PDB file of C-alpha atoms in Angstrom:
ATOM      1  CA  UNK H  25      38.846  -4.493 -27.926  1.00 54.00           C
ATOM      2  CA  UNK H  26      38.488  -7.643 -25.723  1.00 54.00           C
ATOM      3  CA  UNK H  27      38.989 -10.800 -26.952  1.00 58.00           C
ATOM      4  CA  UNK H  28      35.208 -12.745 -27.161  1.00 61.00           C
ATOM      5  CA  UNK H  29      36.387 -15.663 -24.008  1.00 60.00           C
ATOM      6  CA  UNK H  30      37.909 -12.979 -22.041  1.00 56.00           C
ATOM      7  CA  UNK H  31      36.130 -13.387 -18.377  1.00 58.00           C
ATOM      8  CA  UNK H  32      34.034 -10.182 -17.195  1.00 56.00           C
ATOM      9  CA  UNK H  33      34.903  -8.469 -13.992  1.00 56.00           C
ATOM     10  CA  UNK H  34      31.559  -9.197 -11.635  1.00 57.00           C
ATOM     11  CA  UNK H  35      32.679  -6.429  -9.295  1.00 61.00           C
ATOM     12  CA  UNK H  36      32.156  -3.631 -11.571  1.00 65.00           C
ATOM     13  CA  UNK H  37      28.137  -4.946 -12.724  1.00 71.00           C
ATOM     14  CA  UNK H  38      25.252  -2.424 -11.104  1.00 71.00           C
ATOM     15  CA  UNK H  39      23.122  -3.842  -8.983  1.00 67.00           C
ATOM     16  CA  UNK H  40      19.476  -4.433 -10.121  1.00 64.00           C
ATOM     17  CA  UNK H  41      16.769  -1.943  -9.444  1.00 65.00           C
ATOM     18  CA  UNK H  42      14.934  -2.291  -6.417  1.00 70.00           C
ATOM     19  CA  UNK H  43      11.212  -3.406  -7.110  1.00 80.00           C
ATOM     20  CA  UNK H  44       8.766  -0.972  -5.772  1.00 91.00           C
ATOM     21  CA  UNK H  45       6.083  -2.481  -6.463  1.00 96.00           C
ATOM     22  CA  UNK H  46       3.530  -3.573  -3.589  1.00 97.00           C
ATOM     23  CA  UNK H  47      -0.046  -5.166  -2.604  1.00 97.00           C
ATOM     24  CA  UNK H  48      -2.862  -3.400  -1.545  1.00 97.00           C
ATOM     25  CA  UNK H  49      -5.707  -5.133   0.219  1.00 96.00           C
ATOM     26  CA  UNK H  50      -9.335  -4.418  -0.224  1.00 93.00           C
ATOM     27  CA  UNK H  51     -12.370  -5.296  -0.257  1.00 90.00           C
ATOM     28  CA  UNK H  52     -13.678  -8.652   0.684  1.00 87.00           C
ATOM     29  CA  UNK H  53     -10.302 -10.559  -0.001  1.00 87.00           C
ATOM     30  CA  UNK H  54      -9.354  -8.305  -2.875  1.00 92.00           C
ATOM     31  CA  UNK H  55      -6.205  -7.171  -4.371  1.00 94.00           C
ATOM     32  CA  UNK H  56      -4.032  -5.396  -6.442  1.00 96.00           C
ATOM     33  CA  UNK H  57      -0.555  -4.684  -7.017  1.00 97.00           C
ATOM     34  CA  UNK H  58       0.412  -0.734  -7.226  1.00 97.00           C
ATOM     35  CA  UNK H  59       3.732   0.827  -8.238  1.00 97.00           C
ATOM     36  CA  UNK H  60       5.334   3.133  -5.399  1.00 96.00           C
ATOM     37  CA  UNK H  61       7.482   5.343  -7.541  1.00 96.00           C
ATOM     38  CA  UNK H  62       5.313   7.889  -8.092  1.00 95.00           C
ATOM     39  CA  UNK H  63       4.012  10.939  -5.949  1.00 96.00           C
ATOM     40  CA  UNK H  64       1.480  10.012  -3.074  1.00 96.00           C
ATOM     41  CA  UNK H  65      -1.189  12.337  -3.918  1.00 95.00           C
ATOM     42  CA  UNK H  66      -1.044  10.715  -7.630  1.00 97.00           C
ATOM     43  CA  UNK H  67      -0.744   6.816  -5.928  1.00 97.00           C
ATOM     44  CA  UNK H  68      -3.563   7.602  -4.165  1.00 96.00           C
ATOM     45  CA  UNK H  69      -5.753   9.116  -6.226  1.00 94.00           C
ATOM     46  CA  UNK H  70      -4.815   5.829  -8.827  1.00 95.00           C
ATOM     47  CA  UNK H  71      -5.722   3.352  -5.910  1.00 95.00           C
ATOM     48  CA  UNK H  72      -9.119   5.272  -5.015  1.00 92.00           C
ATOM     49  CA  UNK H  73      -9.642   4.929  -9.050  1.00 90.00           C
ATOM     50  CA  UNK H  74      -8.963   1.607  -9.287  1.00 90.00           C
ATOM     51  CA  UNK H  75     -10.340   0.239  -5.741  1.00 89.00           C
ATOM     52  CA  UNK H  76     -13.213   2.086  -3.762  1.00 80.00           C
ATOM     53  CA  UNK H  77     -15.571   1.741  -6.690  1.00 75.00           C
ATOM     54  CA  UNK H  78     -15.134  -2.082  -6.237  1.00 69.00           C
ATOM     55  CA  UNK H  79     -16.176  -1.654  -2.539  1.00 72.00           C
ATOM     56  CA  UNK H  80     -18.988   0.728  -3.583  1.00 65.00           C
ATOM     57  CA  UNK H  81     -20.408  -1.753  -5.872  1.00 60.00           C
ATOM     58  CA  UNK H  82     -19.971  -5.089  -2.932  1.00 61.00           C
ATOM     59  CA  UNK H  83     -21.713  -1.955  -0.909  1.00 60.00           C
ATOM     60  CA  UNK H  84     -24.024  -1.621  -3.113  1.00 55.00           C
ATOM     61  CA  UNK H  85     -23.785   2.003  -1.599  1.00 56.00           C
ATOM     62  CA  UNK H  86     -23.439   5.472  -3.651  1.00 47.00           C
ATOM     63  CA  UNK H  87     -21.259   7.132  -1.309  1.00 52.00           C
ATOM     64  CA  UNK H  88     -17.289   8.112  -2.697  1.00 56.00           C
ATOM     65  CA  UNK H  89     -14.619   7.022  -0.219  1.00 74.00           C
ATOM     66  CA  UNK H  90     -12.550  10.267  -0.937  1.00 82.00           C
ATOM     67  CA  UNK H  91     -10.261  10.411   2.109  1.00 90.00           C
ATOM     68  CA  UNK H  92      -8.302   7.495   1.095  1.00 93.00           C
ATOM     69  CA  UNK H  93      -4.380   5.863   2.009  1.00 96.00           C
ATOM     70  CA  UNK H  94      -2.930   2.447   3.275  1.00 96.00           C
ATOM     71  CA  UNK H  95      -1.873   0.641   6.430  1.00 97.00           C
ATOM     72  CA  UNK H  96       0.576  -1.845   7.407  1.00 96.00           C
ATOM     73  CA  UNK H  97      -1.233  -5.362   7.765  1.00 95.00           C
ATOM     74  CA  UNK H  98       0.064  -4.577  11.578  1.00 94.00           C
ATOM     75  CA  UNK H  99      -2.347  -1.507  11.155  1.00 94.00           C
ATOM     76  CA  UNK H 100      -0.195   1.755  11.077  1.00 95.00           C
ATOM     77  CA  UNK H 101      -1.402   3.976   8.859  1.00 96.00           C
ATOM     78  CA  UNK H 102       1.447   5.075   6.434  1.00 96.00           C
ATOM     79  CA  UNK H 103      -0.123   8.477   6.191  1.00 95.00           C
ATOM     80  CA  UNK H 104       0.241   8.873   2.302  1.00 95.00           C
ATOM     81  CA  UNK H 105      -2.066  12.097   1.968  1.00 93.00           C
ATOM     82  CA  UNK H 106      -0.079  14.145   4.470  1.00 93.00           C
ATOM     83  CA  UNK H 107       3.007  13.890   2.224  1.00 91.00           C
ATOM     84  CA  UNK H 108       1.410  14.839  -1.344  1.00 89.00           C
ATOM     85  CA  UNK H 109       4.396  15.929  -3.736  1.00 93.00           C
ATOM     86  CA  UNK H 110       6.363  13.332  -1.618  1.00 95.00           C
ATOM     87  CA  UNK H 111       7.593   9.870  -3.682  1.00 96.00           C
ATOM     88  CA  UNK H 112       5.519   7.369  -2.158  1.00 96.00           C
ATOM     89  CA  UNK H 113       8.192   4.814  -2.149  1.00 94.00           C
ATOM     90  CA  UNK H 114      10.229   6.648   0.311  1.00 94.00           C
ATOM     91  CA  UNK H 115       7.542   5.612   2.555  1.00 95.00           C
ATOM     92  CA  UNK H 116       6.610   1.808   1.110  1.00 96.00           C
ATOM     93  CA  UNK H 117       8.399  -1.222   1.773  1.00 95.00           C
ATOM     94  CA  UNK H 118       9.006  -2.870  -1.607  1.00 93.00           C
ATOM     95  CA  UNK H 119       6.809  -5.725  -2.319  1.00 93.00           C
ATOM     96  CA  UNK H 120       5.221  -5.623   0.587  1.00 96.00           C
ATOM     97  CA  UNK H 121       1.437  -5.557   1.998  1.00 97.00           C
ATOM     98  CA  UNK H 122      -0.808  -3.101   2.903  1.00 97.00           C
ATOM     99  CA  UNK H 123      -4.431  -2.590   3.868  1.00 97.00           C
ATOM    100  CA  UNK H 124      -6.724  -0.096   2.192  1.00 95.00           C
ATOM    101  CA  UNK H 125      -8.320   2.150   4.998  1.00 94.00           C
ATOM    102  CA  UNK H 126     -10.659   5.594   4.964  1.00 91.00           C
ATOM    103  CA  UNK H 127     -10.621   8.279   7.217  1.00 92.00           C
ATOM    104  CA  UNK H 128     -12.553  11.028   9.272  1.00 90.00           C
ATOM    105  CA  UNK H 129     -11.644  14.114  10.325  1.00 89.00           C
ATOM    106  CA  UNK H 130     -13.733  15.659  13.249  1.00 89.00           C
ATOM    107  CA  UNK H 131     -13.704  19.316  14.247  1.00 89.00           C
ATOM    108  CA  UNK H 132     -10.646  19.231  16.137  1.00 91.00           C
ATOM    109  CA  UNK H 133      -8.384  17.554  13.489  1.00 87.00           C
ATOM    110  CA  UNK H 134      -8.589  14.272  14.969  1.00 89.00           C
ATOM    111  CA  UNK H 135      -8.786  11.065  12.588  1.00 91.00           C
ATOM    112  CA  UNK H 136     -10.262   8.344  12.793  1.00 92.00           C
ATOM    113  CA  UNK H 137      -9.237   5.290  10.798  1.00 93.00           C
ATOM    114  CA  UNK H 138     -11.434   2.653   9.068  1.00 91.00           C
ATOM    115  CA  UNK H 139      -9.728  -0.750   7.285  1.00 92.00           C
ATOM    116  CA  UNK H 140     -11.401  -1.406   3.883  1.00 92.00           C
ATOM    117  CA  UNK H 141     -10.437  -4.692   3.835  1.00 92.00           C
ATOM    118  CA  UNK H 142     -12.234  -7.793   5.363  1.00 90.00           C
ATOM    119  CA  UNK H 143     -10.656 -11.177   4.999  1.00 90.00           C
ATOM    120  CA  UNK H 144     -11.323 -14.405   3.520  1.00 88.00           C
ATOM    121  CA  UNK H 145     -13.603 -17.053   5.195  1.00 87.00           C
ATOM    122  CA  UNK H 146     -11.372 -18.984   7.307  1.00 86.00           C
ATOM    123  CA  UNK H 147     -11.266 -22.926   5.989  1.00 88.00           C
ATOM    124  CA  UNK H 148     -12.620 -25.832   8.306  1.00 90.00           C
ATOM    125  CA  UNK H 149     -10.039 -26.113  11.569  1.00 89.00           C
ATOM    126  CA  UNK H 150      -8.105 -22.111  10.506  1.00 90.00           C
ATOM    127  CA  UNK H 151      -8.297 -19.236  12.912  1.00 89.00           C
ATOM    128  CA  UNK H 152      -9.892 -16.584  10.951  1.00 85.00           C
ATOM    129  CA  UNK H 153      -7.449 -13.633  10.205  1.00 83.00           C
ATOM    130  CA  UNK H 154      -8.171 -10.389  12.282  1.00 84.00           C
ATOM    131  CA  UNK H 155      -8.569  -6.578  10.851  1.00 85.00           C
ATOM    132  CA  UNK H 156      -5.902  -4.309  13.085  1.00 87.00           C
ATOM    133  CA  UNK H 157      -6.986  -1.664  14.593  1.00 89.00           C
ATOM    134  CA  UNK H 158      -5.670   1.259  12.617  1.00 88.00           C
ATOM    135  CA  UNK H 159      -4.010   3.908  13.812  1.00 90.00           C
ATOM    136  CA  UNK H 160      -1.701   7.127  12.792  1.00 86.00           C
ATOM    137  CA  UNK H 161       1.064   6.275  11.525  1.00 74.00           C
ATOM    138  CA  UNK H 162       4.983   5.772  13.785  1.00 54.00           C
ATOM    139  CA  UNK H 163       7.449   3.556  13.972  1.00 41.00           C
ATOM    140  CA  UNK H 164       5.599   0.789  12.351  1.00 42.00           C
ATOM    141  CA  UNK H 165       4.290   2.663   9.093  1.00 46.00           C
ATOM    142  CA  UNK H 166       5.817   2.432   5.963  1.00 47.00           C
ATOM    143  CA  UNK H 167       9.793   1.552   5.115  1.00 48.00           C
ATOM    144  CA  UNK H 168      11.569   0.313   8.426  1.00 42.00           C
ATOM    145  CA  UNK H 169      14.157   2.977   9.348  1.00 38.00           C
ATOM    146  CA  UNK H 170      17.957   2.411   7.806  1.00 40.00           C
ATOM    147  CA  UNK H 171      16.755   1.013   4.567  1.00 41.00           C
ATOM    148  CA  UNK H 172      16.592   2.869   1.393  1.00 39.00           C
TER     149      UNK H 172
END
């Protein structure tokens, strides 16, 4: 048994879990913050729980926003629903920010993407903040490539 003063070795302590926790933008200027380690197909059905009735009620529309998933604020879409037994934070950067967006799919199995988010008035003198155009997801969705 070690003696109570006797100095710990530092080298040998685990390293804290990683955070994968992120925010989602919504809305008009809404958020939330969603854990990533989970499946996608369960992340998203607990974001289009939790957000599109908000957006239905600022609506004031009936319609459900089924074909739901999340972009980079750049405006890649990180393409959550094609991945659905995948864990979601294999493709989300902890802590980081994303945009809620709906899709289409026409005949031809082309979709088109639709941000669900719309920002905050800017103040007296700001340049108000712009909603990316979104698009399928590459390079730019999700976790940058080399980290884990």
């Amino acid at each position: 048994m070690a003696p109570k003063n006797a100095k710990k070795d530092k080298s040998s302590k685990p390293e804290p879990p990683t955070s994968h926790f992120f925010h989602l933008k919504y809305g008009t200027d809404q958020r939330k913050i969603f854990n990533a380690d989970t499946t996608t197909i369960l992340l998203l059905d607990k974001i289009r729980e939790l957000c599109t009735k908000d957006i239905i009620n600022e609506n004031g529309s009936e319609n459900t926003l089924q074909n739901v998933d999340i972009a980079t604020m750049e405006g890649s879409c990180v393409m959550l629903h094609e991945e659905a037994t995948e864990n979601a934070k294999a493709k989300i950067e902890p802590r980081g920010e994303y945009l809620l967006v709906s899709y289409e799919v026409d005949g031809e199995n082309n979709k088109t993407f639709t941000c669900l988010w719309t920002p905050p008035e800017p103040a007296e003198g700001e340049e108000p903040l712009k909603i990316p155009n979104i698009v399928a997801g590459g390079a730019a969705a999700g976790k940058k490539k080399g980290k884990k």
